[in-house]
């Protein structure tokens, strides 16, 4: 137990360090992911230098061993460095097919979209410019995208109807290009933290270095001034190389407190699910998890109050939760994920039983929807003999009832009835969860007036 003035000061410094963790962890997580994309690769994507696309070779399969992998889109990711000047993005004509390119700044805030919902599916060229740029815009570009930071993550999702659709997707990948137009060479890596900083303080060192190189919006800069006593605003030599024992202890405690605060916020919705007002088997989704960007609304974004968190300081915790749970996830108006782990009576979903998902009307979307199942707790795809890992409105051969309703069957064993077999989504042997992805959801999804029916158990073994 700490005592006296020194103890109170350490406690105050630790509390401030916890605030700094909540505020800064999205920056550190996002730029650490940028580094991984440049140096090691990201998921199934190979390492790729700045201003070049990394493309997945196919939709995800179980062998990829990627948690929560989407199987009806093909990933395309590029890390942009605008320190040397603008970059031109060329997009091909997709002939009406869904795709989305999402622009995310270094602080994990999405500030622009290009794609079917945002800009249509025609061919075009977009000029992505760095903060404060005042050059001449070429006449040939479709539009300008102003980046809030000089490093931007460009996250692409191209709809794919399966292996037979990959030749079309590959053709689009070849036409999706980036061209560096700057007068100066772009960077080959991110600013490097001091390697002599001890491991216990490396989070704060990364935050210090990257916060200086990628300043946030003006309102956030005013907030981060409070972190001066932590050394986070120091320039030049790192204050953490030879930090005294008091500062080391306070920062270490603050790091643990901050992590615990974010972890507790992540658990909050799971705990709330246990409340009496939640129906058994209800599907969970949060279309407003990525509303933390309050300052930069570019091409394809919606800046109305509905899509902005009203309290700036509250937005920092939401941003930290979003970065931890689903880094680079899109706004709800672009796509949402709903998920459930239980049936209509609140029992956990398990491959030892058979289930039905009865959709009286299709989920209201302007893009497309699909359902995937993942084993838990790892949330990975599990190989099945049918080689089917998603089912939805683009799945060939699904059978609708005479009234237009659709019933999907989730089970380990293939149904013997031909109609049910056509609508079968194979489930793993053990516990699993079901995820419904809704691309460009309509308002009924976003405001909750459309309710996804609970999954029903068909047997009582």
PDB file of N, CA, C and O in Angstrom, residues 262-329:
ATOM      1  N   UNK A 262      -9.826  -1.270 -20.834  1.00  0.00           N
ATOM      2  CA  UNK A 262     -10.294  -1.608 -22.180  1.00  0.00           C
ATOM      3  C   UNK A 262     -10.884  -3.017 -22.207  1.00  0.00           C
ATOM      4  O   UNK A 262     -11.922  -3.261 -22.822  1.00  0.00           O
ATOM      5  N   UNK A 263     -10.226  -3.948 -21.523  1.00  0.00           N
ATOM      6  CA  UNK A 263     -10.742  -5.315 -21.475  1.00  0.00           C
ATOM      7  C   UNK A 263     -12.116  -5.359 -20.827  1.00  0.00           C
ATOM      8  O   UNK A 263     -13.016  -6.081 -21.285  1.00  0.00           O
ATOM      9  N   UNK A 264     -12.317  -4.578 -19.768  1.00  0.00           N
ATOM     10  CA  UNK A 264     -13.614  -4.540 -19.098  1.00  0.00           C
ATOM     11  C   UNK A 264     -14.681  -3.964 -20.023  1.00  0.00           C
ATOM     12  O   UNK A 264     -15.817  -4.439 -20.063  1.00  0.00           O
ATOM     13  N   UNK A 265     -14.327  -2.927 -20.782  1.00  0.00           N
ATOM     14  CA  UNK A 265     -15.277  -2.354 -21.727  1.00  0.00           C
ATOM     15  C   UNK A 265     -15.633  -3.353 -22.822  1.00  0.00           C
ATOM     16  O   UNK A 265     -16.774  -3.400 -23.294  1.00  0.00           O
ATOM     17  N   UNK A 266     -14.665  -4.178 -23.226  1.00  0.00           N
ATOM     18  CA  UNK A 266     -14.950  -5.216 -24.222  1.00  0.00           C
ATOM     19  C   UNK A 266     -15.899  -6.265 -23.667  1.00  0.00           C
ATOM     20  O   UNK A 266     -16.747  -6.804 -24.397  1.00  0.00           O
ATOM     21  N   UNK A 267     -15.773  -6.560 -22.369  1.00  0.00           N
ATOM     22  CA  UNK A 267     -16.631  -7.570 -21.750  1.00  0.00           C
ATOM     23  C   UNK A 267     -18.023  -7.046 -21.435  1.00  0.00           C
ATOM     24  O   UNK A 267     -18.949  -7.829 -21.203  1.00  0.00           O
ATOM     25  N   UNK A 268     -18.188  -5.751 -21.422  1.00  0.00           N
ATOM     26  CA  UNK A 268     -19.431  -5.158 -20.936  1.00  0.00           C
ATOM     27  C   UNK A 268     -20.652  -5.695 -21.683  1.00  0.00           C
ATOM     28  O   UNK A 268     -21.650  -6.064 -21.063  1.00  0.00           O
ATOM     29  N   UNK A 269     -20.560  -5.753 -22.997  1.00  0.00           N
ATOM     30  CA  UNK A 269     -21.719  -6.186 -23.774  1.00  0.00           C
ATOM     31  C   UNK A 269     -22.009  -7.660 -23.556  1.00  0.00           C
ATOM     32  O   UNK A 269     -23.155  -8.094 -23.566  1.00  0.00           O
ATOM     33  N   UNK A 270     -20.955  -8.467 -23.339  1.00  0.00           N
ATOM     34  CA  UNK A 270     -21.191  -9.870 -23.033  1.00  0.00           C
ATOM     35  C   UNK A 270     -21.917 -10.020 -21.699  1.00  0.00           C
ATOM     36  O   UNK A 270     -22.812 -10.843 -21.551  1.00  0.00           O
ATOM     37  N   UNK A 271     -21.535  -9.189 -20.718  1.00  0.00           N
ATOM     38  CA  UNK A 271     -22.219  -9.235 -19.431  1.00  0.00           C
ATOM     39  C   UNK A 271     -23.661  -8.754 -19.564  1.00  0.00           C
ATOM     40  O   UNK A 271     -24.573  -9.310 -18.947  1.00  0.00           O
ATOM     41  N   UNK A 272     -23.859  -7.711 -20.383  1.00  0.00           N
ATOM     42  CA  UNK A 272     -25.205  -7.176 -20.559  1.00  0.00           C
ATOM     43  C   UNK A 272     -26.131  -8.208 -21.198  1.00  0.00           C
ATOM     44  O   UNK A 272     -27.339  -8.199 -20.969  1.00  0.00           O
ATOM     45  N   UNK A 273     -25.551  -9.104 -21.977  1.00  0.00           N
ATOM     46  CA  UNK A 273     -26.356 -10.117 -22.636  1.00  0.00           C
ATOM     47  C   UNK A 273     -27.065 -11.014 -21.624  1.00  0.00           C
ATOM     48  O   UNK A 273     -28.096 -11.607 -21.904  1.00  0.00           O
ATOM     49  N   UNK A 274     -26.492 -11.108 -20.426  1.00  0.00           N
ATOM     50  CA  UNK A 274     -27.093 -11.949 -19.398  1.00  0.00           C
ATOM     51  C   UNK A 274     -28.325 -11.301 -18.777  1.00  0.00           C
ATOM     52  O   UNK A 274     -29.011 -11.927 -17.984  1.00  0.00           O
ATOM     53  N   UNK A 275     -28.597 -10.038 -19.101  1.00  0.00           N
ATOM     54  CA  UNK A 275     -29.731  -9.342 -18.501  1.00  0.00           C
ATOM     55  C   UNK A 275     -31.062  -9.967 -18.875  1.00  0.00           C
ATOM     56  O   UNK A 275     -31.224 -10.606 -19.911  1.00  0.00           O
ATOM     57  N   UNK A 276     -32.064  -9.736 -18.015  1.00  0.00           N
ATOM     58  CA  UNK A 276     -33.374 -10.360 -18.206  1.00  0.00           C
ATOM     59  C   UNK A 276     -34.101  -9.826 -19.425  1.00  0.00           C
ATOM     60  O   UNK A 276     -35.018 -10.468 -19.928  1.00  0.00           O
ATOM     61  N   UNK A 277     -33.729  -8.634 -19.906  1.00  0.00           N
ATOM     62  CA  UNK A 277     -34.452  -8.054 -21.031  1.00  0.00           C
ATOM     63  C   UNK A 277     -33.920  -8.523 -22.377  1.00  0.00           C
ATOM     64  O   UNK A 277     -34.406  -8.110 -23.418  1.00  0.00           O
ATOM     65  N   UNK A 278     -32.911  -9.384 -22.382  1.00  0.00           N
ATOM     66  CA  UNK A 278     -32.357  -9.903 -23.629  1.00  0.00           C
ATOM     67  C   UNK A 278     -32.979 -11.255 -23.935  1.00  0.00           C
ATOM     68  O   UNK A 278     -32.921 -12.171 -23.116  1.00  0.00           O
ATOM     69  N   UNK A 279     -33.580 -11.389 -25.109  1.00  0.00           N
ATOM     70  CA  UNK A 279     -34.256 -12.639 -25.472  1.00  0.00           C
ATOM     71  C   UNK A 279     -33.229 -13.746 -25.682  1.00  0.00           C
ATOM     72  O   UNK A 279     -32.142 -13.496 -26.211  1.00  0.00           O
ATOM     73  N   UNK A 280     -33.545 -14.978 -25.272  1.00  0.00           N
ATOM     74  CA  UNK A 280     -32.623 -16.095 -25.517  1.00  0.00           C
ATOM     75  C   UNK A 280     -32.331 -16.239 -27.013  1.00  0.00           C
ATOM     76  O   UNK A 280     -33.234 -16.146 -27.849  1.00  0.00           O
ATOM     77  N   UNK A 281     -31.069 -16.435 -27.335  1.00  0.00           N
ATOM     78  CA  UNK A 281     -30.690 -16.628 -28.727  1.00  0.00           C
ATOM     79  C   UNK A 281     -30.618 -15.368 -29.550  1.00  0.00           C
ATOM     80  O   UNK A 281     -30.436 -15.441 -30.773  1.00  0.00           O
ATOM     81  N   UNK A 282     -30.753 -14.199 -28.907  1.00  0.00           N
ATOM     82  CA  UNK A 282     -30.717 -12.945 -29.666  1.00  0.00           C
ATOM     83  C   UNK A 282     -29.359 -12.762 -30.335  1.00  0.00           C
ATOM     84  O   UNK A 282     -28.319 -13.084 -29.764  1.00  0.00           O
ATOM     85  N   UNK A 283     -29.392 -12.246 -31.554  1.00  0.00           N
ATOM     86  CA  UNK A 283     -28.168 -11.942 -32.280  1.00  0.00           C
ATOM     87  C   UNK A 283     -27.651 -10.588 -31.796  1.00  0.00           C
ATOM     88  O   UNK A 283     -28.402  -9.631 -31.674  1.00  0.00           O
ATOM     89  N   UNK A 284     -26.354 -10.511 -31.564  1.00  0.00           N
ATOM     90  CA  UNK A 284     -25.729  -9.268 -31.109  1.00  0.00           C
ATOM     91  C   UNK A 284     -25.041  -8.569 -32.275  1.00  0.00           C
ATOM     92  O   UNK A 284     -24.408  -9.220 -33.114  1.00  0.00           O
ATOM     93  N   UNK A 285     -25.166  -7.260 -32.319  1.00  0.00           N
ATOM     94  CA  UNK A 285     -24.358  -6.472 -33.254  1.00  0.00           C
ATOM     95  C   UNK A 285     -24.280  -5.046 -32.741  1.00  0.00           C
ATOM     96  O   UNK A 285     -25.129  -4.595 -31.991  1.00  0.00           O
ATOM     97  N   UNK A 286     -23.240  -4.357 -33.150  1.00  0.00           N
ATOM     98  CA  UNK A 286     -23.025  -2.975 -32.747  1.00  0.00           C
ATOM     99  C   UNK A 286     -22.672  -2.147 -33.970  1.00  0.00           C
ATOM    100  O   UNK A 286     -21.490  -2.005 -34.308  1.00  0.00           O
ATOM    101  N   UNK A 287     -23.678  -1.601 -34.661  1.00  0.00           N
ATOM    102  CA  UNK A 287     -23.377  -0.828 -35.880  1.00  0.00           C
ATOM    103  C   UNK A 287     -22.675   0.491 -35.609  1.00  0.00           C
ATOM    104  O   UNK A 287     -22.257   1.163 -36.555  1.00  0.00           O
ATOM    105  N   UNK A 288     -22.513   0.862 -34.344  1.00  0.00           N
ATOM    106  CA  UNK A 288     -21.898   2.156 -34.024  1.00  0.00           C
ATOM    107  C   UNK A 288     -20.557   2.015 -33.318  1.00  0.00           C
ATOM    108  O   UNK A 288     -20.069   2.969 -32.706  1.00  0.00           O
ATOM    109  N   UNK A 289     -19.924   0.848 -33.442  1.00  0.00           N
ATOM    110  CA  UNK A 289     -18.630   0.640 -32.791  1.00  0.00           C
ATOM    111  C   UNK A 289     -17.535   1.515 -33.395  1.00  0.00           C
ATOM    112  O   UNK A 289     -16.563   1.852 -32.726  1.00  0.00           O
ATOM    113  N   UNK A 290     -17.701   1.925 -34.648  1.00  0.00           N
ATOM    114  CA  UNK A 290     -16.640   2.669 -35.343  1.00  0.00           C
ATOM    115  C   UNK A 290     -17.006   4.133 -35.579  1.00  0.00           C
ATOM    116  O   UNK A 290     -16.509   4.775 -36.497  1.00  0.00           O
ATOM    117  N   UNK A 291     -17.855   4.665 -34.700  1.00  0.00           N
ATOM    118  CA  UNK A 291     -18.278   6.066 -34.818  1.00  0.00           C
ATOM    119  C   UNK A 291     -17.343   7.026 -34.086  1.00  0.00           C
ATOM    120  O   UNK A 291     -17.704   8.169 -33.819  1.00  0.00           O
ATOM    121  N   UNK A 292     -16.128   6.586 -33.757  1.00  0.00           N
ATOM    122  CA  UNK A 292     -15.227   7.393 -32.935  1.00  0.00           C
ATOM    123  C   UNK A 292     -14.485   8.467 -33.709  1.00  0.00           C
ATOM    124  O   UNK A 292     -13.865   9.344 -33.112  1.00  0.00           O
ATOM    125  N   UNK A 293     -14.489   8.414 -35.042  1.00  0.00           N
ATOM    126  CA  UNK A 293     -13.896   9.505 -35.819  1.00  0.00           C
ATOM    127  C   UNK A 293     -14.845  10.693 -35.777  1.00  0.00           C
ATOM    128  O   UNK A 293     -15.966  10.619 -36.282  1.00  0.00           O
ATOM    129  N   UNK A 294     -14.407  11.796 -35.196  1.00  0.00           N
ATOM    130  CA  UNK A 294     -15.268  12.959 -35.013  1.00  0.00           C
ATOM    131  C   UNK A 294     -14.852  14.157 -35.859  1.00  0.00           C
ATOM    132  O   UNK A 294     -15.534  15.182 -35.835  1.00  0.00           O
ATOM    133  N   UNK A 295     -13.755  14.039 -36.603  1.00  0.00           N
ATOM    134  CA  UNK A 295     -13.162  15.232 -37.213  1.00  0.00           C
ATOM    135  C   UNK A 295     -12.979  15.175 -38.725  1.00  0.00           C
ATOM    136  O   UNK A 295     -12.887  16.219 -39.362  1.00  0.00           O
ATOM    137  N   UNK A 296     -12.890  13.992 -39.303  1.00  0.00           N
ATOM    138  CA  UNK A 296     -12.522  13.896 -40.715  1.00  0.00           C
ATOM    139  C   UNK A 296     -13.555  13.055 -41.470  1.00  0.00           C
ATOM    140  O   UNK A 296     -13.622  11.838 -41.290  1.00  0.00           O
ATOM    141  N   UNK A 297     -14.339  13.710 -42.312  1.00  0.00           N
ATOM    142  CA  UNK A 297     -15.390  13.031 -43.065  1.00  0.00           C
ATOM    143  C   UNK A 297     -15.192  13.325 -44.548  1.00  0.00           C
ATOM    144  O   UNK A 297     -15.539  14.386 -45.041  1.00  0.00           O
ATOM    145  N   UNK A 298     -14.579  12.359 -45.226  1.00  0.00           N
ATOM    146  CA  UNK A 298     -14.270  12.536 -46.630  1.00  0.00           C
ATOM    147  C   UNK A 298     -15.240  11.789 -47.522  1.00  0.00           C
ATOM    148  O   UNK A 298     -16.381  11.487 -47.141  1.00  0.00           O
ATOM    149  N   UNK A 299     -14.778  11.457 -48.701  1.00  0.00           N
ATOM    150  CA  UNK A 299     -15.587  10.773 -49.710  1.00  0.00           C
ATOM    151  C   UNK A 299     -16.230   9.523 -49.116  1.00  0.00           C
ATOM    152  O   UNK A 299     -15.564   8.713 -48.462  1.00  0.00           O
ATOM    153  N   UNK A 300     -17.534   9.381 -49.317  1.00  0.00           N
ATOM    154  CA  UNK A 300     -18.226   8.156 -48.946  1.00  0.00           C
ATOM    155  C   UNK A 300     -18.589   8.005 -47.491  1.00  0.00           C
ATOM    156  O   UNK A 300     -19.202   7.007 -47.107  1.00  0.00           O
ATOM    157  N   UNK A 301     -18.216   8.978 -46.628  1.00  0.00           N
ATOM    158  CA  UNK A 301     -18.572   8.885 -45.210  1.00  0.00           C
ATOM    159  C   UNK A 301     -19.862   9.660 -44.945  1.00  0.00           C
ATOM    160  O   UNK A 301     -20.295  10.482 -45.750  1.00  0.00           O
ATOM    161  N   UNK A 302     -20.465   9.398 -43.798  1.00  0.00           N
ATOM    162  CA  UNK A 302     -21.678  10.091 -43.368  1.00  0.00           C
ATOM    163  C   UNK A 302     -21.336  10.846 -42.095  1.00  0.00           C
ATOM    164  O   UNK A 302     -20.908  10.250 -41.106  1.00  0.00           O
ATOM    165  N   UNK A 303     -21.531  12.164 -42.115  1.00  0.00           N
ATOM    166  CA  UNK A 303     -21.097  12.992 -40.987  1.00  0.00           C
ATOM    167  C   UNK A 303     -22.244  13.403 -40.069  1.00  0.00           C
ATOM    168  O   UNK A 303     -22.047  14.210 -39.173  1.00  0.00           O
ATOM    169  N   UNK A 304     -23.432  12.848 -40.269  1.00  0.00           N
ATOM    170  CA  UNK A 304     -24.573  13.233 -39.447  1.00  0.00           C
ATOM    171  C   UNK A 304     -24.356  12.802 -38.003  1.00  0.00           C
ATOM    172  O   UNK A 304     -23.582  11.875 -37.719  1.00  0.00           O
ATOM    173  N   UNK A 305     -25.023  13.467 -37.040  1.00  0.00           N
ATOM    174  CA  UNK A 305     -24.837  13.130 -35.615  1.00  0.00           C
ATOM    175  C   UNK A 305     -25.080  11.664 -35.292  1.00  0.00           C
ATOM    176  O   UNK A 305     -24.490  11.143 -34.331  1.00  0.00           O
ATOM    177  N   UNK A 306     -25.921  11.008 -36.065  1.00  0.00           N
ATOM    178  CA  UNK A 306     -26.200   9.594 -35.834  1.00  0.00           C
ATOM    179  C   UNK A 306     -24.931   8.753 -35.872  1.00  0.00           C
ATOM    180  O   UNK A 306     -24.844   7.711 -35.212  1.00  0.00           O
ATOM    181  N   UNK A 307     -23.925   9.204 -36.628  1.00  0.00           N
ATOM    182  CA  UNK A 307     -22.712   8.426 -36.831  1.00  0.00           C
ATOM    183  C   UNK A 307     -21.502   9.069 -36.162  1.00  0.00           C
ATOM    184  O   UNK A 307     -20.370   8.849 -36.577  1.00  0.00           O
ATOM    185  N   UNK A 308     -21.747   9.842 -35.114  1.00  0.00           N
ATOM    186  CA  UNK A 308     -20.656  10.431 -34.349  1.00  0.00           C
ATOM    187  C   UNK A 308     -20.953  10.297 -32.861  1.00  0.00           C
ATOM    188  O   UNK A 308     -22.070  10.576 -32.425  1.00  0.00           O
ATOM    189  N   UNK A 309     -19.984   9.870 -32.089  1.00  0.00           N
ATOM    190  CA  UNK A 309     -20.140   9.803 -30.637  1.00  0.00           C
ATOM    191  C   UNK A 309     -20.153  11.232 -30.095  1.00  0.00           C
ATOM    192  O   UNK A 309     -19.234  12.005 -30.371  1.00  0.00           O
ATOM    193  N   UNK A 310     -21.162  11.615 -29.333  1.00  0.00           N
ATOM    194  CA  UNK A 310     -21.282  13.026 -28.947  1.00  0.00           C
ATOM    195  C   UNK A 310     -20.236  13.498 -27.952  1.00  0.00           C
ATOM    196  O   UNK A 310     -19.915  14.679 -27.907  1.00  0.00           O
ATOM    197  N   UNK A 311     -19.686  12.606 -27.137  1.00  0.00           N
ATOM    198  CA  UNK A 311     -18.720  12.971 -26.107  1.00  0.00           C
ATOM    199  C   UNK A 311     -17.318  12.567 -26.573  1.00  0.00           C
ATOM    200  O   UNK A 311     -17.023  11.382 -26.730  1.00  0.00           O
ATOM    201  N   UNK A 312     -16.455  13.555 -26.776  1.00  0.00           N
ATOM    202  CA  UNK A 312     -15.126  13.271 -27.315  1.00  0.00           C
ATOM    203  C   UNK A 312     -14.322  12.359 -26.397  1.00  0.00           C
ATOM    204  O   UNK A 312     -13.693  11.401 -26.865  1.00  0.00           O
ATOM    205  N   UNK A 313     -14.322  12.634 -25.105  1.00  0.00           N
ATOM    206  CA  UNK A 313     -13.534  11.799 -24.208  1.00  0.00           C
ATOM    207  C   UNK A 313     -14.089  10.381 -24.144  1.00  0.00           C
ATOM    208  O   UNK A 313     -13.333   9.411 -24.047  1.00  0.00           O
ATOM    209  N   UNK A 314     -15.406  10.233 -24.226  1.00  0.00           N
ATOM    210  CA  UNK A 314     -15.995   8.887 -24.258  1.00  0.00           C
ATOM    211  C   UNK A 314     -15.585   8.153 -25.530  1.00  0.00           C
ATOM    212  O   UNK A 314     -15.464   6.922 -25.537  1.00  0.00           O
ATOM    213  N   UNK A 315     -15.358   8.895 -26.598  1.00  0.00           N
ATOM    214  CA  UNK A 315     -14.996   8.257 -27.868  1.00  0.00           C
ATOM    215  C   UNK A 315     -13.636   7.569 -27.786  1.00  0.00           C
ATOM    216  O   UNK A 315     -13.378   6.623 -28.525  1.00  0.00           O
ATOM    217  N   UNK A 316     -12.757   8.023 -26.885  1.00  0.00           N
ATOM    218  CA  UNK A 316     -11.436   7.400 -26.788  1.00  0.00           C
ATOM    219  C   UNK A 316     -11.539   5.948 -26.323  1.00  0.00           C
ATOM    220  O   UNK A 316     -10.820   5.073 -26.818  1.00  0.00           O
ATOM    221  N   UNK A 317     -12.434   5.675 -25.375  1.00  0.00           N
ATOM    222  CA  UNK A 317     -12.595   4.301 -24.907  1.00  0.00           C
ATOM    223  C   UNK A 317     -13.252   3.449 -25.989  1.00  0.00           C
ATOM    224  O   UNK A 317     -12.848   2.304 -26.215  1.00  0.00           O
ATOM    225  N   UNK A 318     -14.238   3.988 -26.681  1.00  0.00           N
ATOM    226  CA  UNK A 318     -14.870   3.247 -27.786  1.00  0.00           C
ATOM    227  C   UNK A 318     -13.834   2.932 -28.861  1.00  0.00           C
ATOM    228  O   UNK A 318     -13.782   1.824 -29.392  1.00  0.00           O
ATOM    229  N   UNK A 319     -12.997   3.903 -29.166  1.00  0.00           N
ATOM    230  CA  UNK A 319     -11.950   3.707 -30.170  1.00  0.00           C
ATOM    231  C   UNK A 319     -10.982   2.605 -29.750  1.00  0.00           C
ATOM    232  O   UNK A 319     -10.567   1.772 -30.566  1.00  0.00           O
ATOM    233  N   UNK A 320     -10.632   2.586 -28.463  1.00  0.00           N
ATOM    234  CA  UNK A 320      -9.719   1.553 -27.960  1.00  0.00           C
ATOM    235  C   UNK A 320     -10.365   0.169 -28.049  1.00  0.00           C
ATOM    236  O   UNK A 320      -9.706  -0.813 -28.405  1.00  0.00           O
ATOM    237  N   UNK A 321     -11.643   0.090 -27.717  1.00  0.00           N
ATOM    238  CA  UNK A 321     -12.362  -1.185 -27.818  1.00  0.00           C
ATOM    239  C   UNK A 321     -12.428  -1.641 -29.274  1.00  0.00           C
ATOM    240  O   UNK A 321     -12.178  -2.817 -29.583  1.00  0.00           O
ATOM    241  N   UNK A 322     -12.749  -0.732 -30.182  1.00  0.00           N
ATOM    242  CA  UNK A 322     -12.852  -1.079 -31.597  1.00  0.00           C
ATOM    243  C   UNK A 322     -11.513  -1.558 -32.142  1.00  0.00           C
ATOM    244  O   UNK A 322     -11.455  -2.540 -32.893  1.00  0.00           O
ATOM    245  N   UNK A 323     -10.426  -0.890 -31.760  1.00  0.00           N
ATOM    246  CA  UNK A 323      -9.105  -1.294 -32.242  1.00  0.00           C
ATOM    247  C   UNK A 323      -8.727  -2.666 -31.710  1.00  0.00           C
ATOM    248  O   UNK A 323      -8.089  -3.460 -32.411  1.00  0.00           O
ATOM    249  N   UNK A 324      -9.119  -2.960 -30.488  1.00  0.00           N
ATOM    250  CA  UNK A 324      -8.791  -4.258 -29.904  1.00  0.00           C
ATOM    251  C   UNK A 324      -9.654  -5.366 -30.486  1.00  0.00           C
ATOM    252  O   UNK A 324      -9.171  -6.468 -30.766  1.00  0.00           O
ATOM    253  N   UNK A 325     -10.942  -5.107 -30.696  1.00  0.00           N
ATOM    254  CA  UNK A 325     -11.856  -6.155 -31.145  1.00  0.00           C
ATOM    255  C   UNK A 325     -11.863  -6.349 -32.652  1.00  0.00           C
ATOM    256  O   UNK A 325     -12.007  -7.480 -33.133  1.00  0.00           O
ATOM    257  N   UNK A 326     -11.736  -5.267 -33.404  1.00  0.00           N
ATOM    258  CA  UNK A 326     -11.880  -5.377 -34.859  1.00  0.00           C
ATOM    259  C   UNK A 326     -11.157  -4.225 -35.539  1.00  0.00           C
ATOM    260  O   UNK A 326     -11.792  -3.332 -36.119  1.00  0.00           O
ATOM    261  N   UNK A 327      -9.838  -4.234 -35.471  1.00  0.00           N
ATOM    262  CA  UNK A 327      -9.047  -3.167 -36.082  1.00  0.00           C
ATOM    263  C   UNK A 327      -9.399  -3.033 -37.568  1.00  0.00           C
ATOM    264  O   UNK A 327      -9.511  -4.023 -38.274  1.00  0.00           O
ATOM    265  N   UNK A 328      -9.581  -1.782 -38.003  1.00  0.00           N
ATOM    266  CA  UNK A 328      -9.895  -1.445 -39.390  1.00  0.00           C
ATOM    267  C   UNK A 328     -11.290  -1.909 -39.804  1.00  0.00           C
ATOM    268  O   UNK A 328     -11.577  -2.084 -40.992  1.00  0.00           O
ATOM    269  N   UNK A 329     -12.184  -2.090 -38.846  1.00  0.00           N
ATOM    270  CA  UNK A 329     -13.563  -2.437 -39.196  1.00  0.00           C
ATOM    271  C   UNK A 329     -14.287  -1.238 -39.787  1.00  0.00           C
ATOM    272  O   UNK A 329     -13.977  -0.081 -39.474  1.00  0.00           O
TER     273      UNK A 329
END
